[in-house]
Amino acid sequence: MCLPGAVAGAGVVAAILAAIVLNNVDRQMLALIKPLLDREFRWSSDSYGRITAAAQLSAALCLPLMGWIVDQVPARRCFAWGVATWSVFTAAQALATGAQSMLVVRVGLTGAEAIGTPAALKVLGALAPARRRALALGLFNMAPSVGAMVGPVLVPMLAWSLGWRWAAILLGGIGFVWVVWWLRVSATTIPATPVAVASRAGGSPLRRPATWLLIAAKGLTDQLWWVFLYWLPVFFHLHGNGTMAWAGSVTGIYVWAALGSLAGALAAVRWPHARGIRAQIWIAACCLGVAGLLLLATQPVRAVSVGACALAIFGHQIVSVLIFSTISDAQYRERTGTIAGIAAFAGNLLAVGSLMLVGRSVAAGAGYVPTLLALALAYVAGGSCLIASRLLSRDGA
């Protein structure tokens, strides 16, 4: 795949970033309207935990299939059908009458959204030169943070002024506007058929240990993002002083996440491959720093907890960009969609357990401490897998 010009390429990148922002606003909506649904449906924290876990499981199960489809079907069609489908489910939330019907809709929504990451990496991985690709990947990784910043402002404003059902319908409609834009901007810049990529010596990337270590790194570290996405709005709503206070806390944390993505892009440019022990030391320090900050976030002082969460997600985004940069590298490009799908599947599947843990922990009165401890341990393990994968890649494994 070769994007024919800088302007055309920029248009495609902008459309991809907009889709990921919209994806995260749609996915975050349930957490942001939970106070309204609590009053209307009278559900418990445990019920909410089951819904989020079921939605995460749906995304996990769909991701490997979506990744394989992206390697077989033109990315232009994948994006168009994917966004149209998840927009239908976003609007369909307005039809929910209780926990069970909302669970069904959310399962469909997250399943359709699974197309986003594999398709985006497939397109962005073809950008050249490497510095431009690293910047695009940094912006791509920043897009969920932008969605997480926009969501706490946009969704409550719509839900409290129009009602949460009309807010869902409006957000679904925005998705269809995006589909029209995408079909126009991608018409002459993305090939009508998938482009074959020659295999490297050594066979398929899926036969290399380095690939599976990279997948493990993505799976173990990704849980932090999903727990923060679903539960930080709930946590700050319970411990804040009104809607604007908790919305401001969430938005501030995701500002740090966006900055972390840009820092990750700079790191990806500096360390595009696994050469040199110095890069591995910095990656290890970053992963250990994230784990330490998660432990610090267990402190009862709210300002300390918020600050630790902000810095933890900053470090997480650096690690995340490095993982995405590696997945989109030439040595994996033959199966970028498939590898991205499997890696995201691992992250979503492990996140199911984390989401269930936090739901039950909160319902039992233990709060967030058990989950934060588990996330810290997982991050240390994930960082170890990332370093091992990069070292094996350097050695040609």
Short mmCIF file of C-alpha atoms in Angstrom, two decimals:
data_model
loop_
_atom_site.label_atom_id
_atom_site.label_comp_id
_atom_site.label_asym_id
_atom_site.label_seq_id
_atom_site.Cartn_x
_atom_site.Cartn_y
_atom_site.Cartn_z
CA MET A 1 0.00 0.00 0.00
CA CYS A 2 1.37 3.40 -0.90
CA LEU A 3 -0.37 6.66 -0.16
CA PRO A 4 0.17 8.85 -3.24
CA GLY A 5 0.72 12.23 -1.64
CA ALA A 6 1.32 14.01 1.64
CA VAL A 7 -2.00 15.88 1.45
CA ALA A 8 -4.02 12.79 0.57
CA GLY A 9 -2.17 10.80 3.22
CA ALA A 10 -2.88 13.49 5.82
CA GLY A 11 -6.59 13.31 4.97
CA VAL A 12 -6.64 9.55 5.52
CA VAL A 13 -4.70 9.86 8.80
CA ALA A 14 -7.10 12.58 9.99
CA ALA A 15 -10.11 10.38 9.18
CA ILE A 16 -8.58 7.42 11.01
CA LEU A 17 -7.87 9.55 14.08
CA ALA A 18 -11.44 10.88 14.03
CA ALA A 19 -12.79 7.32 13.89
CA ILE A 20 -10.72 6.26 16.91
CA VAL A 21 -11.82 9.36 18.86
CA LEU A 22 -15.46 8.56 18.04
CA ASN A 23 -14.88 4.91 18.95
CA ASN A 24 -13.71 5.87 22.42
CA VAL A 25 -16.47 8.41 23.02
CA ASP A 26 -19.05 5.76 22.12
CA ARG A 27 -17.39 3.13 24.27
CA GLN A 28 -17.00 5.47 27.25
CA MET A 29 -20.62 6.62 27.12
CA LEU A 30 -21.94 3.94 29.49
CA ALA A 31 -19.60 4.99 32.30
CA LEU A 32 -20.48 8.64 31.79
CA ILE A 33 -24.25 8.17 31.96
CA LYS A 34 -24.13 5.57 34.75
CA PRO A 35 -25.51 7.99 37.41
CA LEU A 36 -28.63 8.50 35.24
CA LEU A 37 -29.00 4.78 34.57
CA ASP A 38 -28.57 3.98 38.28
CA ARG A 39 -31.64 6.08 39.04
CA GLU A 40 -33.69 4.78 36.11
CA PHE A 41 -32.76 1.09 36.13
CA ARG A 42 -31.75 0.77 39.80
CA TRP A 43 -28.80 -1.49 39.05
CA SER A 44 -25.80 -2.18 41.31
CA SER A 45 -22.05 -1.80 40.82
CA ASP A 46 -21.91 -5.57 40.34
CA SER A 47 -24.45 -5.36 37.49
CA TYR A 48 -22.44 -2.60 35.85
CA GLY A 49 -19.30 -4.71 36.25
CA ARG A 50 -21.00 -7.65 34.49
CA ILE A 51 -22.08 -5.44 31.58
CA THR A 52 -18.61 -3.98 31.07
CA ALA A 53 -17.00 -7.42 31.37
CA ALA A 54 -19.42 -8.92 28.83
CA ALA A 55 -18.74 -6.05 26.44
CA GLN A 56 -15.01 -6.53 26.86
CA LEU A 57 -15.35 -10.25 26.21
CA SER A 58 -17.27 -9.50 23.00
CA ALA A 59 -14.49 -7.22 21.80
CA ALA A 60 -11.88 -9.81 22.72
CA LEU A 61 -13.61 -12.61 20.81
CA CYS A 62 -14.12 -10.45 17.71
CA LEU A 63 -10.60 -9.01 17.51
CA PRO A 64 -8.74 -12.02 16.01
CA LEU A 65 -11.43 -12.38 13.34
CA MET A 66 -11.34 -8.67 12.56
CA GLY A 67 -7.56 -8.73 12.36
CA TRP A 68 -7.65 -11.60 9.87
CA ILE A 69 -10.31 -9.80 7.80
CA VAL A 70 -8.14 -6.67 7.65
CA ASP A 71 -5.32 -8.72 6.09
CA GLN A 72 -7.74 -10.11 3.49
CA VAL A 73 -10.22 -7.29 2.73
CA PRO A 74 -9.46 -3.68 1.68
CA ALA A 75 -9.13 -1.41 4.70
CA ARG A 76 -11.48 1.12 3.08
CA ARG A 77 -14.40 -1.30 3.25
CA CYS A 78 -13.44 -2.55 6.72
CA PHE A 79 -13.58 0.92 8.18
CA ALA A 80 -16.80 1.93 6.45
CA TRP A 81 -18.75 -1.18 7.49
CA GLY A 82 -17.20 -1.25 10.95
CA VAL A 83 -18.04 2.35 11.87
CA ALA A 84 -21.53 2.07 10.35
CA THR A 85 -22.22 -1.06 12.41
CA TRP A 86 -20.98 0.29 15.73
CA SER A 87 -22.90 3.54 15.11
CA VAL A 88 -26.12 1.53 14.78
CA PHE A 89 -25.43 -0.10 18.16
CA THR A 90 -24.52 3.27 19.71
CA ALA A 91 -27.90 4.66 18.71
CA ALA A 92 -29.62 1.41 19.78
CA GLN A 93 -28.63 2.09 23.41
CA ALA A 94 -31.62 4.44 23.42
CA LEU A 95 -33.88 1.37 23.23
CA ALA A 96 -32.48 -0.25 26.39
CA THR A 97 -35.01 -0.80 29.18
CA GLY A 98 -32.75 -2.39 31.81
CA ALA A 99 -29.47 -4.13 32.54
CA GLN A 100 -30.10 -7.13 30.28
CA SER A 101 -31.07 -5.17 27.17
CA MET A 102 -28.17 -2.75 27.72
CA LEU A 103 -25.81 -5.72 27.99
CA VAL A 104 -26.98 -7.05 24.60
CA VAL A 105 -26.49 -3.66 22.92
CA ARG A 106 -23.09 -3.08 24.46
CA VAL A 107 -21.90 -6.54 23.39
CA GLY A 108 -22.81 -5.69 19.80
CA LEU A 109 -21.21 -2.25 20.04
CA THR A 110 -17.82 -3.43 21.30
CA GLY A 111 -17.79 -6.37 18.90
CA ALA A 112 -18.19 -4.03 15.92
CA GLU A 113 -15.61 -1.60 17.30
CA ALA A 114 -12.98 -4.36 17.18
CA ILE A 115 -12.29 -3.51 13.53
CA GLY A 116 -10.75 -0.15 14.45
CA THR A 117 -7.26 -0.95 15.72
CA PRO A 118 -6.23 -3.67 13.21
CA ALA A 119 -7.46 -1.64 10.22
CA ALA A 120 -5.81 1.56 11.44
CA LEU A 121 -2.45 -0.13 12.02
CA LYS A 122 -2.63 -1.76 8.59
CA VAL A 123 -3.00 1.62 6.89
CA LEU A 124 -0.65 3.61 9.12
CA GLY A 125 2.04 0.93 8.97
CA ALA A 126 2.45 1.64 5.26
CA LEU A 127 3.45 5.27 5.79
CA ALA A 128 7.01 6.14 4.85
CA PRO A 129 9.52 7.28 5.88
CA ALA A 130 9.77 5.71 9.31
CA ARG A 131 9.71 9.09 11.11
CA ARG A 132 6.37 9.99 9.52
CA ARG A 133 5.01 6.58 10.43
CA ALA A 134 6.14 6.98 14.05
CA LEU A 135 4.43 10.37 14.29
CA ALA A 136 1.23 8.95 12.77
CA LEU A 137 1.29 6.07 15.25
CA GLY A 138 1.82 8.51 18.12
CA LEU A 139 -1.21 10.51 16.96
CA PHE A 140 -3.18 7.28 16.53
CA ASN A 141 -2.35 6.24 20.07
CA MET A 142 -3.30 9.74 21.26
CA ALA A 143 -6.75 9.52 19.65
CA PRO A 144 -8.26 7.34 22.43
CA SER A 145 -7.00 9.90 24.95
CA VAL A 146 -8.66 12.70 22.99
CA GLY A 147 -11.86 10.64 22.95
CA ALA A 148 -11.53 10.13 26.68
CA MET A 149 -11.12 13.90 27.14
CA VAL A 150 -13.99 14.82 24.85
CA GLY A 151 -16.35 12.20 26.27
CA PRO A 152 -16.58 13.50 29.87
CA VAL A 153 -17.50 16.94 28.50
CA LEU A 154 -19.67 16.07 25.49
CA VAL A 155 -21.66 13.08 26.75
CA PRO A 156 -22.82 14.54 30.11
CA MET A 157 -23.71 17.82 28.36
CA LEU A 158 -25.89 15.98 25.84
CA ALA A 159 -27.30 13.52 28.37
CA TRP A 160 -28.27 16.14 30.96
CA SER A 161 -29.70 18.58 28.40
CA LEU A 162 -31.38 16.23 25.90
CA GLY A 163 -31.69 13.03 27.91
CA TRP A 164 -29.34 10.06 27.65
CA ARG A 165 -31.45 8.32 24.98
CA TRP A 166 -31.25 11.27 22.57
CA ALA A 167 -27.55 11.58 23.34
CA ALA A 168 -27.06 7.97 22.18
CA ILE A 169 -29.01 8.60 18.97
CA LEU A 170 -27.01 11.75 18.22
CA LEU A 171 -23.66 10.02 18.75
CA GLY A 172 -24.77 7.21 16.45
CA GLY A 173 -25.66 9.75 13.78
CA ILE A 174 -22.19 11.30 13.98
CA GLY A 175 -20.80 7.90 13.04
CA PHE A 176 -22.73 7.85 9.78
CA VAL A 177 -21.46 11.34 8.94
CA TRP A 178 -17.94 9.95 9.41
CA VAL A 179 -18.67 7.05 7.00
CA VAL A 180 -19.56 9.52 4.24
CA TRP A 181 -16.37 11.49 4.91
CA TRP A 182 -14.23 8.32 4.93
CA LEU A 183 -15.61 7.05 1.61
CA ARG A 184 -14.73 10.39 0.01
CA VAL A 185 -11.26 10.90 1.48
CA SER A 186 -10.14 7.31 0.94
CA ALA A 187 -11.55 6.85 -2.58
CA THR A 188 -8.27 7.61 -4.39
CA THR A 189 -5.70 6.94 -1.67
CA ILE A 190 -6.37 3.35 -0.59
CA PRO A 191 -6.16 0.46 -3.08
CA ALA A 192 -9.35 -1.44 -3.95
CA THR A 193 -7.70 -4.75 -3.12
CA PRO A 194 -5.34 -5.79 -0.30
CA VAL A 195 -1.67 -5.43 -1.19
CA ALA A 196 0.44 -8.54 -0.76
CA VAL A 197 3.63 -8.17 1.25
CA ALA A 198 6.54 -10.45 0.60
CA SER A 199 7.42 -12.82 3.42
CA ARG A 200 10.70 -12.35 5.23
CA ALA A 201 13.18 -15.16 5.39
CA GLY A 202 12.17 -17.36 8.27
CA GLY A 203 8.51 -17.70 7.36
CA SER A 204 5.39 -16.12 8.79
CA PRO A 205 5.83 -13.70 11.73
CA LEU A 206 3.36 -15.87 13.65
CA ARG A 207 5.99 -18.61 13.80
CA ARG A 208 8.52 -16.46 15.66
CA PRO A 209 8.80 -16.38 19.48
CA ALA A 210 9.39 -12.62 19.34
CA THR A 211 5.90 -12.14 17.88
CA TRP A 212 4.18 -14.01 20.70
CA LEU A 213 6.20 -12.17 23.33
CA LEU A 214 5.05 -8.92 21.70
CA ILE A 215 1.45 -10.13 21.83
CA ALA A 216 1.88 -11.03 25.51
CA ALA A 217 3.31 -7.57 26.22
CA LYS A 218 0.30 -5.91 24.62
CA GLY A 219 -2.14 -8.14 26.50
CA LEU A 220 -0.59 -7.67 29.92
CA THR A 221 -0.17 -3.89 29.69
CA ASP A 222 -3.50 -3.10 27.98
CA GLN A 223 -5.59 -3.91 31.05
CA LEU A 224 -4.64 -0.58 32.64
CA TRP A 225 -6.29 1.37 29.81
CA TRP A 226 -9.58 -0.51 29.98
CA VAL A 227 -9.91 -0.33 33.77
CA PHE A 228 -9.23 3.41 33.66
CA LEU A 229 -11.66 3.93 30.77
CA TYR A 230 -14.60 2.17 32.44
CA TRP A 231 -14.00 2.93 36.11
CA LEU A 232 -12.22 6.29 36.51
CA PRO A 233 -15.41 8.29 35.74
CA VAL A 234 -17.30 6.19 38.30
CA PHE A 235 -14.53 6.56 40.90
CA PHE A 236 -14.26 10.34 40.55
CA HIS A 237 -18.03 10.78 40.48
CA LEU A 238 -18.29 8.98 43.82
CA HIS A 239 -15.43 10.94 45.40
CA GLY A 240 -15.76 14.32 43.69
CA ASN A 241 -17.77 17.42 44.47
CA GLY A 242 -20.28 17.47 41.66
CA THR A 243 -20.32 16.71 37.93
CA MET A 244 -17.77 19.33 36.85
CA ALA A 245 -15.28 18.21 39.52
CA TRP A 246 -15.16 14.57 38.45
CA ALA A 247 -15.35 15.41 34.74
CA GLY A 248 -12.37 17.74 35.20
CA SER A 249 -10.35 15.06 36.98
CA VAL A 250 -10.98 12.52 34.20
CA THR A 251 -10.21 15.04 31.45
CA GLY A 252 -7.00 16.11 33.18
CA ILE A 253 -5.78 12.53 33.40
CA TYR A 254 -6.37 11.98 29.70
CA VAL A 255 -4.46 15.16 28.87
CA TRP A 256 -1.48 13.37 30.39
CA ALA A 257 -2.36 10.30 28.31
CA ALA A 258 -2.26 12.41 25.13
CA LEU A 259 1.12 13.85 26.11
CA GLY A 260 2.36 10.31 26.75
CA SER A 261 1.41 9.34 23.20
CA LEU A 262 3.48 12.19 21.79
CA ALA A 263 6.39 11.18 24.02
CA GLY A 264 5.95 7.62 22.76
CA ALA A 265 6.17 8.84 19.16
CA LEU A 266 9.50 10.52 19.95
CA ALA A 267 10.70 7.30 21.59
CA ALA A 268 9.60 5.26 18.57
CA VAL A 269 11.61 7.55 16.27
CA ARG A 270 14.66 7.25 18.52
CA TRP A 271 14.35 3.49 19.08
CA PRO A 272 12.51 2.11 16.02
CA HIS A 273 14.19 -1.27 16.43
CA ALA A 274 15.74 -3.30 19.24
CA ARG A 275 19.33 -2.10 18.88
CA GLY A 276 21.24 -1.30 22.03
CA ILE A 277 20.84 -2.15 25.68
CA ARG A 278 20.26 1.51 26.54
CA ALA A 279 16.82 1.47 24.90
CA GLN A 280 15.86 -1.64 26.86
CA ILE A 281 16.91 0.01 30.13
CA TRP A 282 14.68 2.99 29.39
CA ILE A 283 11.75 0.71 28.54
CA ALA A 284 12.28 -1.25 31.76
CA ALA A 285 12.39 1.98 33.77
CA CYS A 286 9.17 3.18 32.14
CA CYS A 287 7.32 -0.09 32.89
CA LEU A 288 8.56 -0.21 36.48
CA GLY A 289 7.59 3.44 36.88
CA VAL A 290 4.03 2.71 35.73
CA ALA A 291 3.80 -0.21 38.18
CA GLY A 292 5.08 1.95 41.04
CA LEU A 293 2.59 4.71 40.25
CA LEU A 294 -0.28 2.22 40.26
CA LEU A 295 0.76 1.21 43.76
CA LEU A 296 0.91 4.87 44.75
CA ALA A 297 -2.62 5.35 43.37
CA THR A 298 -3.92 3.08 46.14
CA GLN A 299 -3.27 5.88 48.66
CA PRO A 300 -6.43 7.33 50.25
CA VAL A 301 -5.36 10.95 49.62
CA ARG A 302 -7.37 11.96 46.54
CA ALA A 303 -4.80 14.40 45.11
CA VAL A 304 -2.05 11.77 45.36
CA SER A 305 -4.26 9.13 43.74
CA VAL A 306 -5.28 11.40 40.85
CA GLY A 307 -1.67 12.49 40.24
CA ALA A 308 -0.42 8.90 40.29
CA CYS A 309 -3.13 7.83 37.82
CA ALA A 310 -2.21 10.70 35.47
CA LEU A 311 1.50 9.85 35.46
CA ALA A 312 0.78 6.11 35.18
CA ILE A 313 -1.27 6.56 32.04
CA PHE A 314 1.41 8.92 30.66
CA GLY A 315 3.97 6.12 30.98
CA HIS A 316 1.51 3.54 29.67
CA GLN A 317 1.02 5.51 26.45
CA ILE A 318 4.77 5.59 25.82
CA VAL A 319 4.89 1.80 26.13
CA SER A 320 1.78 1.44 23.97
CA VAL A 321 3.22 3.48 21.07
CA LEU A 322 6.41 1.41 21.17
CA ILE A 323 4.34 -1.77 20.93
CA PHE A 324 2.25 -0.41 18.03
CA SER A 325 5.40 0.78 16.27
CA THR A 326 6.88 -2.69 16.53
CA ILE A 327 3.71 -4.39 15.25
CA SER A 328 3.62 -2.10 12.19
CA ASP A 329 7.32 -2.58 11.46
CA ALA A 330 8.36 -4.17 8.14
CA GLN A 331 9.22 -7.51 9.75
CA TYR A 332 5.57 -7.93 10.87
CA ARG A 333 3.77 -6.08 8.04
CA GLU A 334 2.76 -9.26 6.23
CA ARG A 335 0.42 -10.03 9.15
CA THR A 336 -0.01 -6.63 10.82
CA GLY A 337 -3.80 -6.90 11.02
CA THR A 338 -3.73 -10.45 12.36
CA ILE A 339 -1.03 -9.72 14.95
CA ALA A 340 -2.79 -6.53 16.06
CA GLY A 341 -6.06 -8.44 16.37
CA ILE A 342 -4.55 -11.25 18.43
CA ALA A 343 -2.64 -8.77 20.64
CA ALA A 344 -5.75 -6.68 21.25
CA PHE A 345 -7.69 -9.91 21.89
CA ALA A 346 -5.22 -10.80 24.62
CA GLY A 347 -5.56 -7.36 26.20
CA ASN A 348 -9.35 -7.42 26.08
CA LEU A 349 -9.58 -10.96 27.41
CA LEU A 350 -7.35 -10.20 30.38
CA ALA A 351 -9.27 -6.96 30.93
CA VAL A 352 -12.46 -8.99 31.38
CA GLY A 353 -10.97 -10.43 34.56
CA SER A 354 -9.78 -7.01 35.72
CA LEU A 355 -13.20 -5.44 35.14
CA MET A 356 -14.93 -8.25 36.99
CA LEU A 357 -12.41 -7.90 39.84
CA VAL A 358 -12.97 -4.18 40.26
CA GLY A 359 -16.77 -4.57 40.08
CA ARG A 360 -16.83 -7.22 42.79
CA SER A 361 -14.21 -5.41 44.86
CA VAL A 362 -16.21 -2.18 44.87
CA ALA A 363 -19.44 -4.02 45.63
CA ALA A 364 -17.75 -5.80 48.56
CA GLY A 365 -16.41 -2.54 49.98
CA ALA A 366 -12.72 -3.23 49.25
CA GLY A 367 -12.49 -0.42 46.71
CA TYR A 368 -9.91 -0.29 43.92
CA VAL A 369 -6.83 -1.48 45.78
CA PRO A 370 -6.91 -5.18 44.72
CA THR A 371 -7.28 -4.23 41.05
CA LEU A 372 -4.46 -1.66 41.13
CA LEU A 373 -2.14 -4.19 42.74
CA ALA A 374 -2.99 -6.76 40.05
CA LEU A 375 -2.44 -4.18 37.29
CA ALA A 376 0.99 -3.29 38.71
CA LEU A 377 2.11 -6.93 38.66
CA ALA A 378 0.77 -7.39 35.14
CA TYR A 379 2.66 -4.32 33.95
CA VAL A 380 5.99 -5.62 35.21
CA ALA A 381 5.36 -8.91 33.41
CA GLY A 382 4.29 -7.12 30.22
CA GLY A 383 7.36 -4.91 30.21
CA SER A 384 9.57 -7.98 30.55
CA CYS A 385 7.87 -9.57 27.53
CA LEU A 386 8.32 -6.40 25.45
CA ILE A 387 12.04 -6.19 26.19
CA ALA A 388 12.51 -9.91 25.45
CA SER A 389 10.62 -9.54 22.14
CA ARG A 390 12.77 -6.62 21.02
CA LEU A 391 15.97 -8.44 21.95
CA LEU A 392 14.90 -11.53 20.02
CA SER A 393 13.95 -9.36 17.02
CA ARG A 394 17.42 -7.86 17.11
CA ASP A 395 18.89 -11.33 16.99
CA GLY A 396 16.63 -12.32 14.10
CA ALA A 397 14.41 -14.73 16.05
#
